[in-house]
XYZ file of C-alpha atoms in Angstrom:
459
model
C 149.048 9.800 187.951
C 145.536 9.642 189.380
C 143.253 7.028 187.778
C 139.711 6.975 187.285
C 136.961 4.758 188.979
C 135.906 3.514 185.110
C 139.463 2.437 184.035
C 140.337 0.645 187.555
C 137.171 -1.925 187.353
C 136.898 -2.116 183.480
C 136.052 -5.667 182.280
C 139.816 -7.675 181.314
C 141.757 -5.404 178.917
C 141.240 -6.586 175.498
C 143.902 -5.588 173.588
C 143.416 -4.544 169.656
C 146.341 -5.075 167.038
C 148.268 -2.114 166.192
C 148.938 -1.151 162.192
C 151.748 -3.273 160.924
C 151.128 -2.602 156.543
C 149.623 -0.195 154.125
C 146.226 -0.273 154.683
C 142.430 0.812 152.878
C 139.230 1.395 153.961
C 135.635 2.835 152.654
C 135.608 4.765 156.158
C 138.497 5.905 158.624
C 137.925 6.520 161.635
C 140.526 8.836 164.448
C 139.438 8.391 167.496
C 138.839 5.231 169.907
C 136.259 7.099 172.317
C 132.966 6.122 172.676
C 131.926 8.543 169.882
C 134.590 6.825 167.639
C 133.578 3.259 168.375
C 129.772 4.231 167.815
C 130.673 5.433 164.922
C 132.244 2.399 164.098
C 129.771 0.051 165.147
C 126.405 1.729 163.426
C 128.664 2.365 160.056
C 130.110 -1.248 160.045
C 126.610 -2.849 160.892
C 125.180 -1.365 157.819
C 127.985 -2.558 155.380
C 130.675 0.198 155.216
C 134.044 -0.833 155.416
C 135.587 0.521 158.541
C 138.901 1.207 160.716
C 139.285 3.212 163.649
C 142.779 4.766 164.530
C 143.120 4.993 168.126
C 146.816 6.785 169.480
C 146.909 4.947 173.189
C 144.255 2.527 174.375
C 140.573 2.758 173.261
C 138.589 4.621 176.162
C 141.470 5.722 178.209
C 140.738 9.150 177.348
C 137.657 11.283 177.736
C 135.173 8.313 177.893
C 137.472 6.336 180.893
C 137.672 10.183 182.676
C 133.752 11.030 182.539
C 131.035 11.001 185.197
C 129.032 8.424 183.705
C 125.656 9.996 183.494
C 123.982 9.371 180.566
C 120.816 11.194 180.395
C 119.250 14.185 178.107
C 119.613 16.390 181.408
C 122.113 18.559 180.310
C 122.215 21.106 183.238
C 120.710 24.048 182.565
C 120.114 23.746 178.423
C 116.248 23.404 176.903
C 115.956 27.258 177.973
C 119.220 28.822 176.161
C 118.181 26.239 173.232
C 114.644 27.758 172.867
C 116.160 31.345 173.068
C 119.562 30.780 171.017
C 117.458 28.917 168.569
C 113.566 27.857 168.481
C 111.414 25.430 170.431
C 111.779 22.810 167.117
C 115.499 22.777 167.831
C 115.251 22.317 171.565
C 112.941 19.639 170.849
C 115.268 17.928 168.435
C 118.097 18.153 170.513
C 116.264 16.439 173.338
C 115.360 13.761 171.044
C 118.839 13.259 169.756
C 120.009 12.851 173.436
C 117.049 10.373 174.609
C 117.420 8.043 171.487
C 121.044 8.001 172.428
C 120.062 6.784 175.932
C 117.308 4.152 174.384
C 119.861 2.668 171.957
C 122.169 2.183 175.208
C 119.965 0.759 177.015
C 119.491 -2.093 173.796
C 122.504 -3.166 174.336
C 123.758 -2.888 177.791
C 123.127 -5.382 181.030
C 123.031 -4.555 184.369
C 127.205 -4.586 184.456
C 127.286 -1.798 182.339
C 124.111 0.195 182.649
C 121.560 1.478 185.498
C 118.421 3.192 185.946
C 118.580 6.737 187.507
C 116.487 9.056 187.706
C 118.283 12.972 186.891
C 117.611 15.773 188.968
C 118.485 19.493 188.819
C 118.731 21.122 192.284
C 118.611 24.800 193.366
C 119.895 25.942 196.869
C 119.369 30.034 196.594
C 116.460 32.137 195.595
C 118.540 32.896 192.228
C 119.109 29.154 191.546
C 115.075 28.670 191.943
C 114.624 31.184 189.640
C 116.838 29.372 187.253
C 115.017 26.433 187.718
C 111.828 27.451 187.179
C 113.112 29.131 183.991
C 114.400 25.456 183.238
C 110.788 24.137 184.203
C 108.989 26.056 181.470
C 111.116 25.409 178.871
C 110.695 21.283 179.889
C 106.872 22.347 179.467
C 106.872 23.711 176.128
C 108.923 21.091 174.768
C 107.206 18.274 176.165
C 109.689 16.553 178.318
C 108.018 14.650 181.365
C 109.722 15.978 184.389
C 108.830 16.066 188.263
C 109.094 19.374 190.233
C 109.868 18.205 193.383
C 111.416 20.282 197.056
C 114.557 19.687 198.323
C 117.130 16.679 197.772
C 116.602 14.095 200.233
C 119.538 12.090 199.450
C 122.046 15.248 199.821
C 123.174 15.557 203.384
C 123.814 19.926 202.842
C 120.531 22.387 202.318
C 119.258 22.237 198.776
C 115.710 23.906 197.930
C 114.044 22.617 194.821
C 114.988 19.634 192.282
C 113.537 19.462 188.696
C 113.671 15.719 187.715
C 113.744 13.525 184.599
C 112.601 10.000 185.578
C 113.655 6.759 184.102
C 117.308 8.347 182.668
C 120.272 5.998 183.006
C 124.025 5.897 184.462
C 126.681 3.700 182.838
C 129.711 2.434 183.538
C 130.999 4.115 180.758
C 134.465 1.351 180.316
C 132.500 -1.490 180.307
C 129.795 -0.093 177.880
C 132.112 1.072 175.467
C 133.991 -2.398 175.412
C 130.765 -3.752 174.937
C 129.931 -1.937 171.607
C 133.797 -2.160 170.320
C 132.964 -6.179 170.500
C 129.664 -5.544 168.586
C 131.753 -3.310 166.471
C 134.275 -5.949 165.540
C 131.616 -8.626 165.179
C 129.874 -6.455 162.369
C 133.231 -6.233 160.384
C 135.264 -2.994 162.492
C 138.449 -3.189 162.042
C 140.245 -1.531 165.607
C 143.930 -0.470 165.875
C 145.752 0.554 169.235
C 148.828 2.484 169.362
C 148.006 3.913 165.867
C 149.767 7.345 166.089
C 148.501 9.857 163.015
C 151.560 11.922 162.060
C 150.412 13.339 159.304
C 146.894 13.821 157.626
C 146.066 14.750 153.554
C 142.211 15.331 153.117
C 142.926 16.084 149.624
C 144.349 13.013 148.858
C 142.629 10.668 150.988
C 144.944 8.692 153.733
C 146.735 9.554 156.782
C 150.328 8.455 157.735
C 151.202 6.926 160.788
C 154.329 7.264 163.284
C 155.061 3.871 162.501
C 155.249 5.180 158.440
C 152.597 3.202 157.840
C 149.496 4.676 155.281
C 145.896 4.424 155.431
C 143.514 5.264 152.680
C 140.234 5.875 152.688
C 137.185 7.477 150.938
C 135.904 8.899 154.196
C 137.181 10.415 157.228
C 135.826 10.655 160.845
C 137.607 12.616 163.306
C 136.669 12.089 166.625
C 139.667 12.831 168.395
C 138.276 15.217 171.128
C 139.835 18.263 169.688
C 140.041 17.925 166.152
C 142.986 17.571 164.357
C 141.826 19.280 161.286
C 140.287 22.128 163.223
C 141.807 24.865 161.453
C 139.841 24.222 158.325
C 136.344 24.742 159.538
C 138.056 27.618 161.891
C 136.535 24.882 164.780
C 139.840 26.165 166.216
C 138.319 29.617 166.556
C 135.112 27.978 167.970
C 135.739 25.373 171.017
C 136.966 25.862 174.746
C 138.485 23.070 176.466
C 137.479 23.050 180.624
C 139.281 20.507 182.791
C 137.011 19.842 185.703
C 137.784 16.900 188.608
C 135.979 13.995 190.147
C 136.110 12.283 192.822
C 134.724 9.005 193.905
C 134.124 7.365 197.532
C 133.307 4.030 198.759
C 129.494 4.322 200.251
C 126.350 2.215 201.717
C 123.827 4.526 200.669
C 123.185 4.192 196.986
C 120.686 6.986 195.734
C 117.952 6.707 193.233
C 119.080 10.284 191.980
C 121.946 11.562 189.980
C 122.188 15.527 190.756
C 123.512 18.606 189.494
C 123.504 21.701 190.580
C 122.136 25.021 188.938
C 124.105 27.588 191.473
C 126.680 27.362 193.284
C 128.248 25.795 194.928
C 128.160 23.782 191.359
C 128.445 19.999 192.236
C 127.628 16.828 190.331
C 126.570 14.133 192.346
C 125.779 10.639 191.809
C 126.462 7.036 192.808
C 127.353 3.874 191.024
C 127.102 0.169 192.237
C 130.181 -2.087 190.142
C 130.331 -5.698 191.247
C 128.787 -5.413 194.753
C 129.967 -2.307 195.474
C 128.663 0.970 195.980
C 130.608 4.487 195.166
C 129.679 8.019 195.619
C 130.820 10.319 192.698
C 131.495 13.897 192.752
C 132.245 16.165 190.256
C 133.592 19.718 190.760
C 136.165 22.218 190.401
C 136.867 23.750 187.037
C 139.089 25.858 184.998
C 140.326 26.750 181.169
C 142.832 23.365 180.511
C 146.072 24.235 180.622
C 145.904 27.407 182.623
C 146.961 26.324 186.089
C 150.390 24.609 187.332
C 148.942 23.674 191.096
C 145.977 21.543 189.814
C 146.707 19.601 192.930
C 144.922 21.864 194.912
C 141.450 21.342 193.212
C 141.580 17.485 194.459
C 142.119 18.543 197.423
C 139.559 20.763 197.892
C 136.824 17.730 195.965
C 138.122 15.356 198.659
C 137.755 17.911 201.492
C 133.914 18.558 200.123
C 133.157 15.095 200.051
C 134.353 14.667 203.746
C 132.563 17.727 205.132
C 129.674 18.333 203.172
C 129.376 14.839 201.327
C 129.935 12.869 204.597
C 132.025 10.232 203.021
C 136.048 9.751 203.846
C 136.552 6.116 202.404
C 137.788 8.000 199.138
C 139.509 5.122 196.480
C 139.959 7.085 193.127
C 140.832 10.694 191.899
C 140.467 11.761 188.499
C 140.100 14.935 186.072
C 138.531 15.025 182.685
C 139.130 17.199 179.801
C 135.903 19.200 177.887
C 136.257 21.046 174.429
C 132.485 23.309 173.991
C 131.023 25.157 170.872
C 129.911 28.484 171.776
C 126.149 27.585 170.998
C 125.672 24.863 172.972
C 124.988 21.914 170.641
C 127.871 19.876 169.408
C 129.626 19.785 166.108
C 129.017 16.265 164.454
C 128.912 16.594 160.806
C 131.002 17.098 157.546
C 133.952 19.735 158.472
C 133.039 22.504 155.949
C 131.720 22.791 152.136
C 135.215 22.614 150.523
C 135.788 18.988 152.600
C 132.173 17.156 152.505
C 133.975 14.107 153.107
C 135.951 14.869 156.415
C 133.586 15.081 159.602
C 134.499 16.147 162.885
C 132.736 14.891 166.120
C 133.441 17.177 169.303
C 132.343 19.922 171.658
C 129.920 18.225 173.882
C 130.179 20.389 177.241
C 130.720 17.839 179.439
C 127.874 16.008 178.366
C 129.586 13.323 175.906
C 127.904 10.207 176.831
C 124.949 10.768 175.253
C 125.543 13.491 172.706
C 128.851 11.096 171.389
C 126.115 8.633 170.419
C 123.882 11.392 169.079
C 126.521 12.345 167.293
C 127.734 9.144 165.941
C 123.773 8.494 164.482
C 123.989 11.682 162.577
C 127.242 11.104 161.203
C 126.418 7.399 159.945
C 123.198 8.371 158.620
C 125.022 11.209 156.499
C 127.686 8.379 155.378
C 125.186 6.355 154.359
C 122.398 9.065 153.049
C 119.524 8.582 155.546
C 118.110 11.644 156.880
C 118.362 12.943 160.035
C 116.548 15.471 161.663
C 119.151 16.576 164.010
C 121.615 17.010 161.549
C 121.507 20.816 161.051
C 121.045 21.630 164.398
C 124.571 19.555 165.018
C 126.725 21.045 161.481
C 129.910 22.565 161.879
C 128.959 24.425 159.534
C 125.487 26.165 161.114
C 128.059 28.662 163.019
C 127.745 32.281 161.467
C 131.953 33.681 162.087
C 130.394 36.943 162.060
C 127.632 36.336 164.851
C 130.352 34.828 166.988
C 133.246 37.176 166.201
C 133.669 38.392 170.301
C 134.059 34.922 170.946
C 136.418 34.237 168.483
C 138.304 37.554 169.435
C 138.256 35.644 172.971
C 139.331 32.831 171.943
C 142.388 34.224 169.508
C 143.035 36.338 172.236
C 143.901 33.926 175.033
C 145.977 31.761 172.434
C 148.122 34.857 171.765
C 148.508 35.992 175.187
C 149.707 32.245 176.187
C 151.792 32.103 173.085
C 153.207 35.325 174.275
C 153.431 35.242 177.440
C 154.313 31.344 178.158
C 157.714 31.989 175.774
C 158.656 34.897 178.274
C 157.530 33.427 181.680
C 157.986 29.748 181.001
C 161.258 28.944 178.974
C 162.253 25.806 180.347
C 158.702 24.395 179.567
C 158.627 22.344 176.298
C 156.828 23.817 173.243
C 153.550 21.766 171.946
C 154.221 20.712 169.161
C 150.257 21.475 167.862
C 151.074 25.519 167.630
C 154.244 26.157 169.291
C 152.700 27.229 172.756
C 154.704 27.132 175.985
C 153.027 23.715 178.243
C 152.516 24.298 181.880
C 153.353 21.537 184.349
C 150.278 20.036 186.121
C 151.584 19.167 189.548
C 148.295 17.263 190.436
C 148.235 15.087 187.061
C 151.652 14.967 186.353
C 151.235 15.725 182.688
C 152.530 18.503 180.735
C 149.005 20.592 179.484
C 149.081 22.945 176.714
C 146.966 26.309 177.072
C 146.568 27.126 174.184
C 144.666 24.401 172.724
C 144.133 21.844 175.328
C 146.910 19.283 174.350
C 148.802 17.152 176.957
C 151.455 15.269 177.183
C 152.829 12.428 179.459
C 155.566 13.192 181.916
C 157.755 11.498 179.449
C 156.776 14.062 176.576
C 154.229 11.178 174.415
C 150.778 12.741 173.742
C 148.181 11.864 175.877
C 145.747 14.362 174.325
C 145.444 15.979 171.238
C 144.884 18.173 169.073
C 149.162 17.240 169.043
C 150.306 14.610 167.546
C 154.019 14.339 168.271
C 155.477 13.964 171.224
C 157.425 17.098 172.817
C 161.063 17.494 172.937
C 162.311 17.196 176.399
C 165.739 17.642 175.818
C-alpha cells in the first residue's frame, strides 16, 4: 500500500490507550482527524468533559492523506459563494477559513507550520476569464490579493496567478499530534482502536466491537462520512472524490503553493521537513469507488511530474479520499431538529485543513452556547431537499445503479457492509472501495474508511 509523505516523517508515534470498561462522558467524540481532535482540544480547554473514539490510528486517515495547504484559497469559491448565497456569506466563510489559519499558526513551530503565499493560476483564455471572475469577487469581499502574470516557479506555460499573501502550509501529522497533546493536557481523553459497532442517539452511548459502552450527553461525528447520515438525509447530500498526490525530492523550494483554475487541473506546492525539500503534486480524480485500475492514475502523476514538473527523485505516492455538500460550504453543526444533540462535521471539498478547524470552532461554540457567526452558513440543516432534488436524484441514482449493477457484474466482490453494495478492487491501493458510499476496506476485509463499520466477509 502506498504511504503518504505526512505519515512517513510524522514526529515518534505516540500511541493512545484503547477502551478497556464502560465508559461516560459530557461530550463524545467519533473521529480522530484533525477536525475530531480540534474538536477535542477547544471543547476540553473550556471545561467539557471529553473522549474521542478513533477506529485505527489518529490521523492516518484523511488528515495523514491531504496536501497540506492550509489557506482560505479554496480554488475557485468567493464567486459561486456570492452567487449561491450573498456577499455577507462569502465574507463569513472567508473569515471562518482565515481564523482557522491564525489559530494554527498560535500554536505551531516551524516543524509543523510554514509561510506560503497561495496562488491561483490560469493557462487559457477561458481560465483568465475565470480568474478574473475570481478577482472581483476577492474585491467585493475585501480579501487582499495580488494579480500577478505568469508562474515563475512552474517550469510549463501558465498565464496569470491571483495570489493570497502570507497563507500557510503545514505538515499536517505533526500539527495534528501537536494539538492531540494540547488536547490531552486540557483533560481529552483519546482512544485508538475504538471500533463503533453500534450507535443509539436516542439513548445516548455507542457500543464498541470490543462490547464495550460509552455514554454521553453529546455526540460529535467527525468520521469523514458520517455514520448517522441517513438522518439528516446527508446521505442524499455528499460526493466522495478520490484524487492522488504525489511527492518528489527537490532543491528548489518555492515561495508559492498553486492551483490551477483550467486544465490541466494541478496542485502544486513544496514542503521543507527536517532539511529536506519535497515537491508535491496533486492530480487525477474520480467518484471513490468507481474504478478497479486506480494504478494507472499514479502513473500518469509520476509521469507529469517527470515531464512537465521536471523532477524524477519521486519517494512517496498517495491518494486521499473527499466527501462534498452540493453548496459548497461544509456541514458542521447539529444533525437535524429532531437530534439537536448529535453534530456531524464533513464535506469539505478537498479543502479540510482549514475548514476542519472552522468547523470544529462552530461546533464548540454551539456546545458551549457562544455565538458564532458562521454557524448558519455551515448547518446541516440550511439545505432546502427540494432546491437540491436533481442532485439528490443523482446521487440516489448512482447508488442504485452500483447496487444493481455491482451484484450482477461483480459477484465474487464482498458486499459493504454500510448498504449492501458490491466493493471494487483498487489495484493501485490495494484496498477494497465501496461505490456506493465511499467506504473501504483493507485487503484483509477491516475498515479503513467509513461510513462502514464492520469489517467485510471474505469468505
Amino acid at each position: 500500500m502506498n504511504e503518504s509523505l505526512w505519515l512517513a516523517t510524522a514526529y515518534p508515534n505516540e500511541e493512545y490507550p484503547v477502551v478497556e470498561d464502560n465508559l461516560s462522558c459530557e461530550v463524545l467524540i467519533i473521529g480522530g482527524g484533525l477536525s475530531g481532535i480540534a474538536n477535542a482540544y477547544f471543547l476540553a480547554s473550556q471545561g467539557k468533559d471529553v473522549i474521542l473514539l478513533e477506529k485505527n490510528s489518529i490521523l492516518h486517515g484523511a488528515t495523514g492523506n491531504s496536501t497540506g495547504k492550509l489557506t482560505a484559497q479554496h480554488d475557485l469559491v468567493y464567486a459561486d459563494l456570492i452567487e449561491q448565497f450573498d456577499l455577507e456569506s462569502a465574507k463569513l466563510y472567508f473569515n471562518a477559513n482565515e481564523s482557522a489559519l491564525q489559530f494554527a499558526r498560535s500554536i505551531a513551530d516551524a516543524n509543523e507550520l510554514q509561510t506560503a503565499h497561495s496562488a491561483l493560476y490560469s493557462q487559457t483564455a477561458k481560465g483568465t476569464e475565470q480568474l478574473m471572475r475570481e478577482k472581483k469577487a476577492y474585491e467585493e469581499i475585501g480579501i487582499p490579493f495580488t494579480l500577478a502574470g505568469k508562474a515563475t516557479d512552474l517550469p510549463f506555460q501558465t498565464t496569470n496567478t491571483l495570489i493570497i499573501e502570507n497563507e500557510a502550509q503545514i505538515h499536517p501529522v505533526r500539527f495534528g499530534q501537536k494539538l492531540a497533546q494540547l488536547a490531552t493536557k486540557a483533560g481529552a481523553r483519546l482512544f485508538e482502536h475504538a471500533q463503533v459497532a453500534a450507535l443509539d442517539t436516542d439513548r445516548h452511548f455507542v457500543k464498541l466491537s470490543s462490547s464495550t459502552e460509552i455514554r454521553y450527553r453529546q455526540l460529535i461525528i467527525c468520521s469523514h462520512y458520517p455514520i448517522e447520515a441517513l438522518e439528516g438525509m446527508q446521505i442524499l447530500k455528499l460526493d466522495v472524490d478520490r484524487s492522488y498526490i504525489a511527492a518528489a525530492k527537490t532543491t528548489t523550494p518555492f515561495a508559492h503553493q498553486y492551483i490551477a483554475v483550467d486544465n490541466p487541473k494541478r496542485s502544486i506546492r513544496t514542503t521543507t521537513i527536517d532539511g529536506q525539500s519535497y515537491l508535491l503534486l496533486a492530480a487525477e480524480s474520480h467518484h471513490a469507488g468507481a474504478e478497479k485500475e486506480t494504478q494507472i492514475h499514479y502513473d500518469r502523476i509520476t509521469e507529469d511530474l517527470k515531464t512537465n514538473l521536471q523532477h524524477s527523485d519521486i519517494i512517496y505516492k498517495w491518494s486521499a479520499q473527499d466527501p462534498s455538500t452540493p453548496d459548497l460550504v461544509p456541514y458542521a453543526g447539529a444533525i437535524s431538529d429532531a437530534s439537536p444533540d448529535v453534530f456531524i462535521s464533513t464535506g469539505y471539498r478537498k479543502w479540510g485543513l482549514s475548514n476542519s478547524m472552522a468547523s470544529a470552532q462552530i461546533i464548540s461554540d454551539a456546545i458551549v452556547g457562544r455565538h458564532n457567526p458562521a454557524s448558519e452558513l455551515y448547518s446541516p440543516r440550511r439545505t432546502d431537499f427540494g432546491a437540491l432534488f436533481n442532485r439528490a436524484l443523482l446521487l440516489t441514482g448512482r447508488t442504485v445503479k452500483e447496487f444493481a449493477g455491482g451484484h450482477i457484474a461483480r459477484t465474487d466482490s464482498p458486499i459493504c457492509t454500510h448498504m449492501g453494495c458490491r466493493t471494487r478492487w483498487n489495484k493501485g491501493d490495494q484496498t477494497w472501495d465501496c461505490p456506493c458510499h465511499g467506504s473501504r476496506f483493507r485487503a484483509d476485509g477491516s475498515v479503513l474508511e467509513g461510513p462502514a463499520t464492520q469489517p467485510l466477509d471474505l469468505s
